[in-house]
Each structure stands twice: as C-alpha cells, then as structure tokens.
Amino acid sequence: MAVDTAANNNWINSLRANYARTIDRRRQDELEAEKPPTSANKVDRLHWYIKDNAKTHRTIKYDLVHDTKDPKPVLRRGQAFYLAIRFHNDFDIAKDRVVLNFKFGAKPAVQKGTMAVVTVENDKFTKTKNDWDCRIDPGSRGKDLVLQIYIPATAMVGIWRLDVRSGLQDISLGRAMNLYSDETDVFVLFNPWCKDDGVYMDNETNREEYVMNDKGKVYVGTYRKSRGRPWAYGQFDDVVLPVAVYILELSRVADPERGNPVQVVRGISAGVNDTDEGGILQGRWDGEYSDGVAPFKWTGSVRIMEDFVKNGYQPVKYGQCWVFSAVVTTVCRALGIPCRSVTNFVSAHDTNSSLTVDKFFNTEGKELEGGPDGESHDSIWNFHVWNDVWMTRHDLPPGYGGWQAIDATPQEESDHKMQCGPVSLQAIRRGDIGLNYDASFVFAEVNADVMHWGEDPQSDWGWRRMKMNQYHIGRLILTKTPGKEDDVGDEDQEDILSEYKNDEGTEAERLAIHNAIRGSQRAQQYYEYNKDIKEDVVFDLIEIDKISIGDEFQVKVVIRNDSDQQRKVSAFLSAQSIYYTGVSASLIKKAEGTFVLNPQQSRDVSLTVKYSEYWKKMVEQCMIKIYTICCVKETGQTWTDEDDFQVEKPTLNIETPEEVQVKKMSEATLSFTNPLDVPLTECQLSVDGAGLMRPKAIKIDSVVPPKGVFSHTVQFLPRIHGERKIIATFNSKELFDIVGSKTVDVKKVAQ
C-alpha cells in the first residue's frame, strides 16, 4: 500500500507543534505558580544600626563603621545585633512570612555551616547558643520590622551577606517568596569577651592590651641589651580588616574552618609571608633593599597593608622577623584574636628535627658548612620574633589551651607550606613535641642543646660528640606588659621566659628535654638515646578526686626500684590552676629534686600545697591540674603523668516556706558559711526563678566576717503553679561562684 508522504509529514509537523505548545504552556504555568502571590509583602531596604551595634559589640573604633558613604557593620560572634527591615506594606506577623539567609563564602551551604536559615516568628530567642537565632523587637511597627539577631560563638569569621525572603504565612495561597539580596558586607569577628568563644580571655586588662591596643613595641637587640621598637599596629584602620579577610582566602583556609581559631591563625602564619601564596610581605636578610623598603624603616603595619593593596595585592618589599610578627599582631587583633609579639633572644633554628643545633668540625678543627652531607644548616639567631595567640585547644588534651605560638617568618615547611603553629606553650614547656602543630620546631627554638661534633674515623658514623652546651639557647623572651606604656625607656617590657621553659639547669628543664627526646627519633640518635631502655623503676601518681576549699592537698608519686642495682631518679612535680576549657591559668607550686633508690626500695615523692598558696590563683570552676615527670639517670627511663581535680566550695543554701501559692507573696532565705579566714567584701547575689521572680542582681552592703555566716532574704510573688526552681549565685572579691538551687512546689490558689 502506498504511503502518502506529504500527508505523513504534515501529521508529524502538527505533532511537533502541539508538543512544543503544550510544553511551553506547562512551563509558563509552572513559572506563574512559582511567582510570589501579588499580596506577598516586599522588602524595600535594610537598616543595620551600624554605629549602635558597634558600640555594644566593641567595634566602634573600626574606621569601616564610620565611612560616610559606605559604612560596614562590624560585629562580634556570640552576641546579638539589631537589624530593621522596611517593607513595602505594613508588616503583619500573622500574615507575612519572612526568612533570613545569612551566607558566607563562595558556595554557602547549610550542611557546612556557611549558610544560616533563620525564620522570623518569635519575640524571644528560642534556639541554642550554637544556632543563629532572631527575635522580633517590640520597637517594630508599621512597615518597619525590627529584629535582634544572635550570631553563634562558632560562626565563621569574615564577610557575610544577607538575603531576605518574604512571602505569605498561608502557603495555600502560594509558597513562593520575594527575594531581596542585600549587598552589604557584614564583617563578623572573634569575640574574646564571650565565654562561649574559643578565644575568650577573662582578664579585662589583657583584653585591652592584646585586642584593643593599636600600638606597642617589638623587642630587638641582644639578650644583654635589648630594646623595644615602637610599632603602630593600627588594627582599626580601614585597610586592615579587608586585608585580614583576604589573606585567609590566600592561605586557603576552608570556609567551614573559618570559625576555628586554630585553623585561622595557622592560615595567618602562612598568609602574611609571600612564600606560597603571594602574601603581604616578602622577606630579605642580605642587606640589599634598593628595590623596596628596608625592614628597619617600617614603623607600623598600615602603610605595609596600603602598599599591598595599591600594588595590586603583590607582596611588599621587605620584611624581617619583627616586621612579620608586627603585621601578624595587627591582623589577629583586627579579627578579634588576642595576640602579642614575643622575642626570643638567642634563638635556635633546627633544620632536621634533632632538637639540637649541630656544628661539625673536621680533623683540622675547621667547621664544615652544612655538616657532613651539606644539608645541616642549623643556626642561632641573636633574636627571633614571633607571636603568641590566645585560645582554647579542643584538638589537644585538657591543659594545653591558653597562649599558642605562631610564626609567619618563613623558615621551615609545615604541611608543604611556610607556616608554623599554633603550638601550645604548655606543650613546649613540658617537651610534648608530638602535639599539633610544629611543637618540635618551636621547642628547639627555646630549648635546643648546642652540640659540637668532631670527625672520628673510629666511629661507626664517622663523628663523635665533643661538646654539648645545654644552657645557651633561649636566654630571654620579651613582650610588652599589659597596661604599661614607656615612651622613654623599656619599663613596659615583660619577661615571659618561664611560660616557655623551666629555669636553665634545673631538673625540670632537663626533664622536659628528655621528654622531647622520647618523641623524636632523630633526637634519640643525636643524644645517643637507647630505645631498648630498661624500665625497672615503677612510678605511680596518686590521684586526687577533690578537696574542700581551705584544705591543703598533696601531689604524691610512689616510686619503686625493682632492679638489683641503685637507681638515681630525678623528679619534677607541679600544680597549676586551669579553666574548665583546659586553658592553663596560673602555676601554683612546683618542686624538683634528685635522690637515690637502693635495690627493691620504695619512696614517696610529694609536693604539699597549702590553701594560702593556691586559693588566690584559682579561676572559675576551681580546677587544678597536677603534672609530674621523672627520669632515671642510669637507664634513661623517662616517665610522665598528670591528673586534674576540683576544689569544692560551699553550697548556697536556699530555704522557703513549706507552702507557696500562686499570687501570694513569699520569701526565700539564702545562706552559707564563709570557709575563709578573711572577710568577704564587695558581695553580690544573682537570683533567678522562672515563674517565681524576675532575674535580679542584688548588691550586699555588708561584709561577711571570717568563718561567719552569710544570710539574705528575698521576696517573690509566684506567677505560675507547679514545680519551679530558684537558682542563685553569690560572688565577692575574695570568694566567687557560690551556687545554690531550690525546687519549689507552687500550689494553685485555694478555691
């Protein structure tokens, strides 16, 4: 049967046209359905209350806040800020649905924490401290919706943007929402005033110095004659904060890690130098600076950063260690990270992780540059400047928080980049070189032994150790004293050597070296450390569960010699107060000594700490960490252990009547006995009880005598029946954080 070709083609063409029209109609219908309802409210503009927020967030000093044409919000995480949204029509929470999308980085994502979705629906904060949250402010009226928005203390630090989506609460009328994308760069910073932030610092004098002080000194010279170079940090200048954020991009700190101070400061140590990323400063030490600025000519960081921006973000020429350190101080303080420049006088540069500075001499007594293989370029600097930054270290065991060393001067690669730290000063002091990051390198800078090697054909290696100087490296470590200014001399310097190492020549200092050697295979070879050490001495640290305030405590180690020979044992014991986050607060007491144990003999080594020695050094939670390290001379056996415990304080007793009724005035009596031998002054109560009373702070005018009883009565009018709870704390200058609570069964009004 013949096919009518023309008719068939017409039929196919009609099918194509019908299909195309149908698809197009469906797509148009879908697009119409996706459009917000015409009754959905639209956003006209946002008002950021930039200066008002800056005052409460302690960012009012930033130039960006005061820009007359394009001011920027500068906020700290762990706090709430105010924002107003002006709508096209009057805002009605019963009708209007509003969702805020805070976005961070190139690819914001909720699952990575770089996008926060915040629904506007309550007049109170309802989420946890780990979540973005908002509340509708009572000041909202008409077209203006005023919000208070909480930034979690773990939020990413840098630039955020905000999208506002507005639609209808009744989704049956349409789910689609209008989009308003605000182009304002919102700078979010670390918050050392917030206890939930990893950089929290509880001392106001220190915060003022290490975060807010925009000038200071960097120490140079020799350990016998040091001097402070005045430096203008200028962290609030308009150029600084954008550059600080930019170098985190340069150093490729992943967006989800921008809320972690550990990773941020590691990125800063890489981004300030130009070696890998083309960062801010190029280093030079050969004296030839004709195509740039000699390092000693710089007087502050702002000019360096301005040159960096003006030159198309090309590295500025030139810097040396004190310039790198000063710029790091500027960047860290700008971002809200407590930071100080520190100078180590007689500083070792260990190039092969041996924990030593090695000099090799041939049979004629001439030093061989680079050693036997030409690769040993250890050196000793008259001084070297790096930085300490303050933070908790949740990636390390408790007790290793607090000051952490970072170094932006390019010296040795770490993870294939010129970066260094952060490494805990506690780890350096103890010789725990296996902890992150770069602990062995910084340990050697302040603790390395200087070894002289002589050529010896009789040695299997071909070299023998001729001399070892244990006391040459790390003679003095200086930084500026908080709260002091000396424009004439250097009375404002502070020696922090003891924060990095024990006194030279002490058993504790040598024990830290032994502990470090255990963690380095190369060091074991250089120190002729025997890996097959006899461990014939048994050590046992007696753990302390808790003590009551006013009691003394004893750090005790039981040592037993199980060998059939005498053993000479060196021991170091210490006690220090720590924050609950693990940050070390203060050394309380230490002891060290050497003694001989006869075969099969046991001995207790102890450190007794009296109340008068520890109490003034206590911080919140009253936690104490004890640490001990011992070494056996004959075998090289090294043993360390640690323990922490809490000092218990009295409980605040709360007494209430047996029967408490709604809307009937009642009272609660709060009391405790002062356990101290001193009076309690500047006393204050904080009392709260949901449904019972409004939170209140009560100043107590009287003094609590030594061993005396404190008692105070408060009145309250219960508003809600059922089980309620009164929570109270007592604080004074001498005794703090005395806590008590009492459950109250509130009865309904009798009918």
Short mmCIF file of C-alpha atoms in Angstrom, two decimals, residues 206-595:
data_model
loop_
_atom_site.label_atom_id
_atom_site.label_comp_id
_atom_site.label_asym_id
_atom_site.label_seq_id
_atom_site.Cartn_x
_atom_site.Cartn_y
_atom_site.Cartn_z
CA ASN A 206 44.77 41.71 78.96
CA ARG A 207 41.89 42.14 76.51
CA GLU A 208 42.57 45.85 76.33
CA GLU A 209 46.22 45.17 75.58
CA TYR A 210 46.08 42.13 73.31
CA VAL A 211 42.93 43.03 71.33
CA MET A 212 42.22 46.75 71.62
CA ASN A 213 45.65 48.39 71.96
CA ASP A 214 46.62 49.62 68.50
CA LYS A 215 50.20 50.47 69.40
CA GLY A 216 53.02 48.68 71.16
CA LYS A 217 56.61 47.51 70.99
CA VAL A 218 58.57 44.75 69.34
CA TYR A 219 61.83 43.87 71.10
CA VAL A 220 65.10 43.51 69.22
CA GLY A 221 68.82 43.53 70.01
CA THR A 222 70.74 41.11 72.23
CA TYR A 223 69.69 39.41 75.42
CA ARG A 224 72.22 41.51 77.37
CA LYS A 225 71.00 44.74 75.81
CA SER A 226 67.53 44.56 74.34
CA ARG A 227 65.41 47.48 73.22
CA GLY A 228 61.81 47.96 72.28
CA ARG A 229 60.93 49.17 68.82
CA PRO A 230 57.71 51.22 68.98
CA TRP A 231 55.16 49.93 66.45
CA ALA A 232 51.81 51.26 65.26
CA TYR A 233 49.60 48.20 64.80
CA GLY A 234 46.62 50.19 63.53
CA GLN A 235 44.20 47.27 63.52
CA PHE A 236 41.16 49.58 63.29
CA ASP A 237 42.31 51.34 60.11
CA ASP A 238 40.01 50.96 57.11
CA VAL A 239 42.54 48.97 55.08
CA VAL A 240 43.28 46.34 57.72
CA LEU A 241 40.11 44.29 58.16
CA PRO A 242 39.53 43.67 54.42
CA VAL A 243 43.17 42.60 54.02
CA ALA A 244 42.92 40.34 57.07
CA VAL A 245 39.95 38.55 55.49
CA TYR A 246 41.69 38.47 52.10
CA ILE A 247 44.78 36.65 53.35
CA LEU A 248 42.57 33.87 54.76
CA GLU A 249 41.46 33.37 51.16
CA LEU A 250 45.09 33.45 50.02
CA SER A 251 46.15 30.83 52.53
CA ARG A 252 43.18 28.67 51.52
CA VAL A 253 41.62 28.24 54.92
CA ALA A 254 38.46 26.29 54.04
CA ASP A 255 35.23 28.23 54.59
CA PRO A 256 33.87 25.76 57.19
CA GLU A 257 37.13 26.17 59.16
CA ARG A 258 36.92 29.96 59.37
CA GLY A 259 35.21 29.70 62.75
CA ASN A 260 38.04 27.63 64.23
CA PRO A 261 40.73 29.93 65.67
CA VAL A 262 43.32 27.14 65.41
CA GLN A 263 42.96 26.94 61.63
CA VAL A 264 42.54 30.69 61.21
CA VAL A 265 45.83 31.58 62.94
CA ARG A 266 47.60 28.81 61.07
CA GLY A 267 46.34 30.42 57.87
CA ILE A 268 47.51 33.83 59.07
CA SER A 269 51.02 32.47 59.71
CA ALA A 270 51.07 31.32 56.07
CA GLY A 271 49.36 34.33 54.50
CA VAL A 272 51.43 37.14 55.98
CA ASN A 273 54.58 35.91 54.21
CA ASP A 274 54.75 35.67 50.41
CA THR A 275 56.44 32.29 50.04
CA ASP A 276 53.49 30.14 48.98
CA GLU A 277 50.50 32.38 48.39
CA GLY A 278 51.99 35.73 47.44
CA GLY A 279 51.07 37.15 50.82
CA ILE A 280 51.62 40.56 52.34
CA LEU A 281 55.38 40.66 52.93
CA GLN A 282 58.48 39.41 51.19
CA GLY A 283 61.40 38.62 53.46
CA ARG A 284 65.01 39.55 52.84
CA TRP A 285 68.09 39.29 55.07
CA ASP A 286 71.06 40.04 52.80
CA GLY A 287 71.14 43.82 53.27
CA GLU A 288 70.16 44.62 49.67
CA TYR A 289 66.88 46.54 49.77
CA SER A 290 67.30 49.06 46.94
CA ASP A 291 64.15 47.89 45.11
CA GLY A 292 61.98 48.12 48.21
CA VAL A 293 61.88 49.41 51.76
CA ALA A 294 64.49 48.24 54.27
CA PRO A 295 62.81 46.32 57.10
CA PHE A 296 64.18 48.65 59.75
CA LYS A 297 62.43 51.62 58.12
CA TRP A 298 58.91 50.42 58.81
CA THR A 299 57.19 51.94 61.83
CA GLY A 300 53.73 50.41 61.53
CA SER A 301 51.52 47.91 59.75
CA VAL A 302 49.02 50.19 58.00
CA ARG A 303 51.45 51.55 55.45
CA ILE A 304 52.54 48.00 54.60
CA MET A 305 48.93 46.94 54.03
CA GLU A 306 48.15 50.03 51.99
CA ASP A 307 51.15 49.33 49.76
CA PHE A 308 49.96 45.75 49.42
CA VAL A 309 46.56 46.90 48.14
CA LYS A 310 47.88 49.76 45.97
CA ASN A 311 50.39 47.46 44.29
CA GLY A 312 47.68 45.11 43.12
CA TYR A 313 47.98 42.74 46.08
CA GLN A 314 51.60 41.99 45.29
CA PRO A 315 53.96 41.24 48.21
CA VAL A 316 55.53 44.29 49.81
CA LYS A 317 59.33 44.50 49.95
CA TYR A 318 60.82 43.88 52.53
CA GLY A 319 60.27 42.35 55.94
CA GLN A 320 62.24 40.53 58.59
CA CYS A 321 61.05 38.62 61.61
CA TRP A 322 59.98 41.61 63.73
CA VAL A 323 58.04 43.08 60.79
CA PHE A 324 56.29 39.76 60.07
CA SER A 325 55.39 39.49 63.73
CA ALA A 326 54.06 43.06 63.96
CA VAL A 327 51.83 42.54 60.92
CA VAL A 328 50.54 39.28 62.41
CA THR A 329 49.67 41.16 65.60
CA THR A 330 47.71 43.68 63.55
CA VAL A 331 45.80 41.00 61.61
CA CYS A 332 44.96 38.92 64.68
CA ARG A 333 43.79 41.86 66.77
CA ALA A 334 41.71 43.13 63.85
CA LEU A 335 39.93 39.77 63.69
CA GLY A 336 39.42 39.74 67.47
CA ILE A 337 42.10 37.18 68.37
CA PRO A 338 44.19 38.16 71.43
CA CYS A 339 47.77 38.42 70.19
CA ARG A 340 51.18 39.60 71.32
CA SER A 341 54.57 39.88 69.63
CA VAL A 342 57.26 37.94 71.51
CA THR A 343 61.02 37.99 71.08
CA ASN A 344 63.25 35.02 71.88
CA PHE A 345 66.85 36.08 72.46
CA VAL A 346 69.48 33.53 71.34
CA SER A 347 67.02 31.60 69.19
CA ALA A 348 67.79 28.23 67.61
CA HIS A 349 66.86 27.26 64.07
CA ASP A 350 66.79 23.47 63.96
CA THR A 351 66.62 22.26 60.35
CA ASN A 352 66.48 18.48 60.84
CA SER A 353 64.21 17.92 63.86
CA SER A 354 67.09 16.73 66.04
CA LEU A 355 66.20 19.27 68.78
CA THR A 356 69.84 20.35 68.61
CA VAL A 357 71.97 22.95 66.90
CA ASP A 358 74.85 20.96 65.42
CA LYS A 359 78.26 22.23 64.39
CA PHE A 360 80.67 19.86 62.63
CA PHE A 361 84.44 20.15 62.67
CA ASN A 362 86.95 18.19 60.60
CA THR A 363 90.20 16.72 61.92
CA GLU A 364 91.83 20.09 61.45
CA GLY A 365 89.26 21.82 63.59
CA LYS A 366 87.57 23.70 60.76
CA GLU A 367 83.77 23.98 60.79
CA LEU A 368 82.05 22.31 57.86
CA GLU A 369 79.27 24.47 56.43
CA GLY A 370 76.22 22.28 56.07
CA GLY A 371 77.73 19.40 58.02
CA PRO A 372 78.85 16.03 56.62
CA ASP A 373 76.08 15.87 53.99
CA GLY A 374 75.89 19.58 53.21
CA GLU A 375 72.26 19.65 54.40
CA SER A 376 72.68 20.56 58.08
CA HIS A 377 72.16 24.31 58.20
CA ASP A 378 71.25 24.75 61.85
CA SER A 379 71.72 28.29 63.10
CA ILE A 380 71.40 30.52 66.15
CA TRP A 381 69.78 33.93 65.83
CA ASN A 382 70.58 36.77 68.24
CA PHE A 383 66.85 37.22 68.48
CA HIS A 384 63.80 35.97 66.69
CA VAL A 385 60.31 37.48 66.90
CA TRP A 386 57.10 35.51 66.52
CA ASN A 387 53.61 35.73 68.07
CA ASP A 388 51.53 34.24 70.83
CA VAL A 389 47.77 33.96 70.30
CA TRP A 390 45.23 33.07 72.99
CA MET A 391 42.65 30.31 72.55
CA THR A 392 41.31 27.01 73.75
CA ARG A 393 42.64 23.85 72.10
CA HIS A 394 39.82 21.36 71.80
CA ASP A 395 42.06 19.34 69.46
CA LEU A 396 44.54 18.73 72.31
CA PRO A 397 44.21 17.20 75.79
CA PRO A 398 42.99 19.47 78.62
CA GLY A 399 45.62 21.86 79.93
CA TYR A 400 47.12 22.85 76.59
CA GLY A 401 44.97 25.89 75.90
CA GLY A 402 45.95 29.49 76.56
CA TRP A 403 48.87 31.06 74.73
CA GLN A 404 49.87 29.39 71.47
CA ALA A 405 52.94 30.25 69.39
CA ILE A 406 52.63 31.03 65.68
CA ASP A 407 55.35 32.27 63.35
CA ALA A 408 54.91 33.98 59.98
CA THR A 409 58.63 34.29 59.23
CA PRO A 410 59.33 31.70 56.50
CA GLN A 411 61.83 29.18 57.87
CA GLU A 412 60.83 25.54 57.52
CA GLU A 413 57.90 23.95 55.67
CA SER A 414 55.00 22.52 57.62
CA ASP A 415 52.41 20.52 55.66
CA HIS A 416 54.19 21.65 52.47
CA LYS A 417 53.79 25.36 53.28
CA MET A 418 55.77 28.03 55.06
CA GLN A 419 53.62 28.19 58.16
CA CYS A 420 54.17 27.48 61.83
CA GLY A 421 51.82 26.81 64.73
CA PRO A 422 49.73 27.17 66.66
CA VAL A 423 51.69 25.20 69.25
CA SER A 424 50.76 25.27 72.93
CA LEU A 425 53.23 26.97 75.25
CA GLN A 426 52.36 24.30 77.80
CA ALA A 427 53.45 21.64 75.31
CA ILE A 428 56.72 23.47 74.68
CA ARG A 429 57.37 23.84 78.40
CA ARG A 430 56.79 20.14 79.01
CA GLY A 431 58.58 18.86 75.94
CA ASP A 432 55.42 17.31 74.49
CA ILE A 433 56.63 17.72 70.92
CA GLY A 434 54.21 15.23 69.39
CA LEU A 435 51.25 17.62 69.72
CA ASN A 436 49.97 19.84 66.89
CA TYR A 437 51.33 21.98 65.33
CA ASP A 438 55.13 22.20 64.82
CA ALA A 439 55.86 21.73 68.53
CA SER A 440 59.30 20.23 67.93
CA PHE A 441 60.43 23.24 65.89
CA VAL A 442 59.37 25.84 68.46
CA PHE A 443 60.65 23.66 71.32
CA ALA A 444 64.08 23.65 69.70
CA GLU A 445 63.99 27.43 69.24
CA VAL A 446 63.97 27.93 73.00
CA ASN A 447 65.45 24.66 74.30
CA ALA A 448 67.89 23.17 71.78
CA ASP A 449 71.24 22.00 73.05
CA VAL A 450 74.27 23.14 71.07
CA MET A 451 76.38 20.13 70.02
CA HIS A 452 79.87 20.14 68.59
CA TRP A 453 80.86 17.12 66.53
CA GLY A 454 84.41 16.14 65.63
CA GLU A 455 85.47 13.93 62.77
CA ASP A 456 86.40 10.47 64.10
CA PRO A 457 87.39 7.60 61.76
CA GLN A 458 86.94 5.15 64.64
CA SER A 459 83.27 5.95 65.00
CA ASP A 460 80.70 3.91 63.07
CA TRP A 461 79.14 7.18 61.97
CA GLY A 462 82.48 8.88 61.41
CA TRP A 463 81.79 11.56 64.01
CA ARG A 464 81.94 11.81 67.78
CA ARG A 465 80.35 14.35 70.06
CA MET A 466 82.98 16.63 71.53
CA LYS A 467 80.91 19.13 73.46
CA MET A 468 77.32 19.87 74.45
CA ASN A 469 76.15 23.27 75.75
CA GLN A 470 72.80 22.86 77.45
CA TYR A 471 72.29 26.44 78.58
CA HIS A 472 72.93 28.64 75.58
CA ILE A 473 69.60 28.75 73.72
CA GLY A 474 66.54 30.74 74.79
CA ARG A 475 68.08 33.23 77.23
CA LEU A 476 65.28 35.77 77.39
CA ILE A 477 61.76 36.05 75.94
CA LEU A 478 60.23 39.53 76.00
CA THR A 479 56.86 41.05 75.21
CA LYS A 480 55.10 44.27 76.17
CA THR A 481 53.50 44.38 79.60
CA PRO A 482 49.71 44.83 79.50
CA GLY A 483 48.57 48.26 80.59
CA LYS A 484 52.02 49.85 80.68
CA GLU A 485 53.41 52.47 78.34
CA ASP A 486 57.00 53.75 78.42
CA ASP A 487 57.92 56.13 75.65
CA VAL A 488 61.34 56.89 77.16
CA GLY A 489 62.76 53.53 78.22
CA ASP A 490 61.68 49.90 78.37
CA GLU A 491 59.98 49.71 81.74
CA ASP A 492 56.99 48.31 79.86
CA GLN A 493 58.75 45.06 78.91
CA GLU A 494 57.76 41.70 80.40
CA ASP A 495 59.96 38.61 80.52
CA ILE A 496 57.80 35.55 79.76
CA LEU A 497 60.65 33.02 79.55
CA SER A 498 59.07 30.95 82.34
CA GLU A 499 55.95 30.45 80.20
CA TYR A 500 58.08 28.69 77.57
CA LYS A 501 60.61 26.79 79.66
CA ASN A 502 61.78 25.94 83.14
CA ASP A 503 64.87 27.64 84.53
CA GLU A 504 68.07 26.59 82.81
CA GLY A 505 69.98 23.91 84.66
CA THR A 506 67.06 22.79 86.78
CA GLU A 507 65.89 19.22 86.87
CA ALA A 508 62.56 20.33 85.37
CA GLU A 509 64.32 21.85 82.34
CA ARG A 510 66.38 18.72 81.73
CA LEU A 511 63.35 16.51 82.21
CA ALA A 512 61.46 18.48 79.55
CA ILE A 513 64.41 17.84 77.21
CA HIS A 514 64.28 14.12 77.99
CA ASN A 515 60.54 14.09 77.37
CA ALA A 516 61.03 15.79 73.99
CA ILE A 517 63.81 13.38 73.00
CA ARG A 518 61.43 10.49 73.52
CA GLY A 519 59.19 11.97 70.83
CA SER A 520 61.87 12.45 68.16
CA GLN A 521 63.70 9.58 66.50
CA ARG A 522 66.35 11.93 65.13
CA ALA A 523 66.89 13.44 68.56
CA GLN A 524 67.30 9.99 70.08
CA GLN A 525 70.13 9.32 67.65
CA TYR A 526 71.84 12.61 68.41
CA TYR A 527 71.51 12.23 72.16
CA GLU A 528 72.50 8.56 71.94
CA TYR A 529 69.17 7.71 73.47
CA ASN A 530 68.71 3.93 73.80
CA LYS A 531 65.34 2.78 72.54
CA ASP A 532 65.73 -0.51 74.45
CA ILE A 533 65.71 1.22 77.80
CA LYS A 534 65.28 -0.83 80.92
CA GLU A 535 62.11 0.24 82.65
CA ASP A 536 62.89 -1.25 86.03
CA VAL A 537 61.64 1.64 88.14
CA VAL A 538 57.89 1.79 88.74
CA PHE A 539 56.07 5.11 89.16
CA ASP A 540 52.53 5.74 90.41
CA LEU A 541 50.86 9.15 90.66
CA ILE A 542 48.28 9.11 93.44
CA GLU A 543 45.13 10.65 92.01
CA ILE A 544 43.15 13.30 93.88
CA ASP A 545 39.39 13.21 93.46
CA LYS A 546 38.54 16.51 95.12
CA ILE A 547 39.34 18.70 98.11
CA SER A 548 37.32 21.22 100.06
CA ILE A 549 38.27 24.85 99.99
CA GLY A 550 40.59 25.66 102.87
CA ASP A 551 42.16 22.20 102.84
CA GLU A 552 45.71 21.58 101.74
CA PHE A 553 46.44 18.88 99.17
CA GLN A 554 49.40 16.73 98.30
CA VAL A 555 50.79 15.75 94.92
CA LYS A 556 52.37 12.37 95.55
CA VAL A 557 54.25 9.90 93.39
CA VAL A 558 55.17 6.46 94.71
CA ILE A 559 58.45 5.26 93.18
CA ARG A 560 59.78 1.71 93.49
CA ASN A 561 63.14 0.38 92.30
CA ASP A 562 62.53 -3.17 91.08
CA SER A 563 66.11 -3.68 89.90
CA ASP A 564 69.03 -5.21 91.80
CA GLN A 565 71.09 -2.04 91.43
CA GLN A 566 70.95 1.50 92.74
CA ARG A 567 68.96 3.97 90.67
CA LYS A 568 69.33 7.75 90.66
CA VAL A 569 65.97 9.35 90.00
CA SER A 570 65.18 12.98 89.12
CA ALA A 571 61.63 14.13 89.72
CA PHE A 572 59.63 17.27 88.91
CA LEU A 573 56.14 17.89 90.29
CA SER A 574 53.86 20.86 89.67
CA ALA A 575 50.33 22.07 90.32
CA GLN A 576 48.54 24.72 88.28
CA SER A 577 45.07 26.20 88.08
CA ILE A 578 43.20 25.71 84.82
CA TYR A 579 39.93 26.82 83.26
CA TYR A 580 37.37 24.19 82.59
CA THR A 581 38.11 24.54 78.89
CA GLY A 582 41.62 23.26 79.59
CA VAL A 583 43.33 26.65 79.36
CA SER A 584 46.13 26.95 81.91
CA ALA A 585 45.63 29.93 84.22
CA SER A 586 48.50 30.05 86.70
CA LEU A 587 51.33 27.97 88.14
CA ILE A 588 50.58 27.34 91.80
CA LYS A 589 53.64 25.48 93.03
CA LYS A 590 56.37 23.21 91.80
CA ALA A 591 59.09 21.03 93.29
CA GLU A 592 62.05 19.14 91.91
CA GLY A 593 64.86 17.03 93.20
CA THR A 594 67.18 14.06 92.75
CA PHE A 595 67.58 11.06 95.04
#
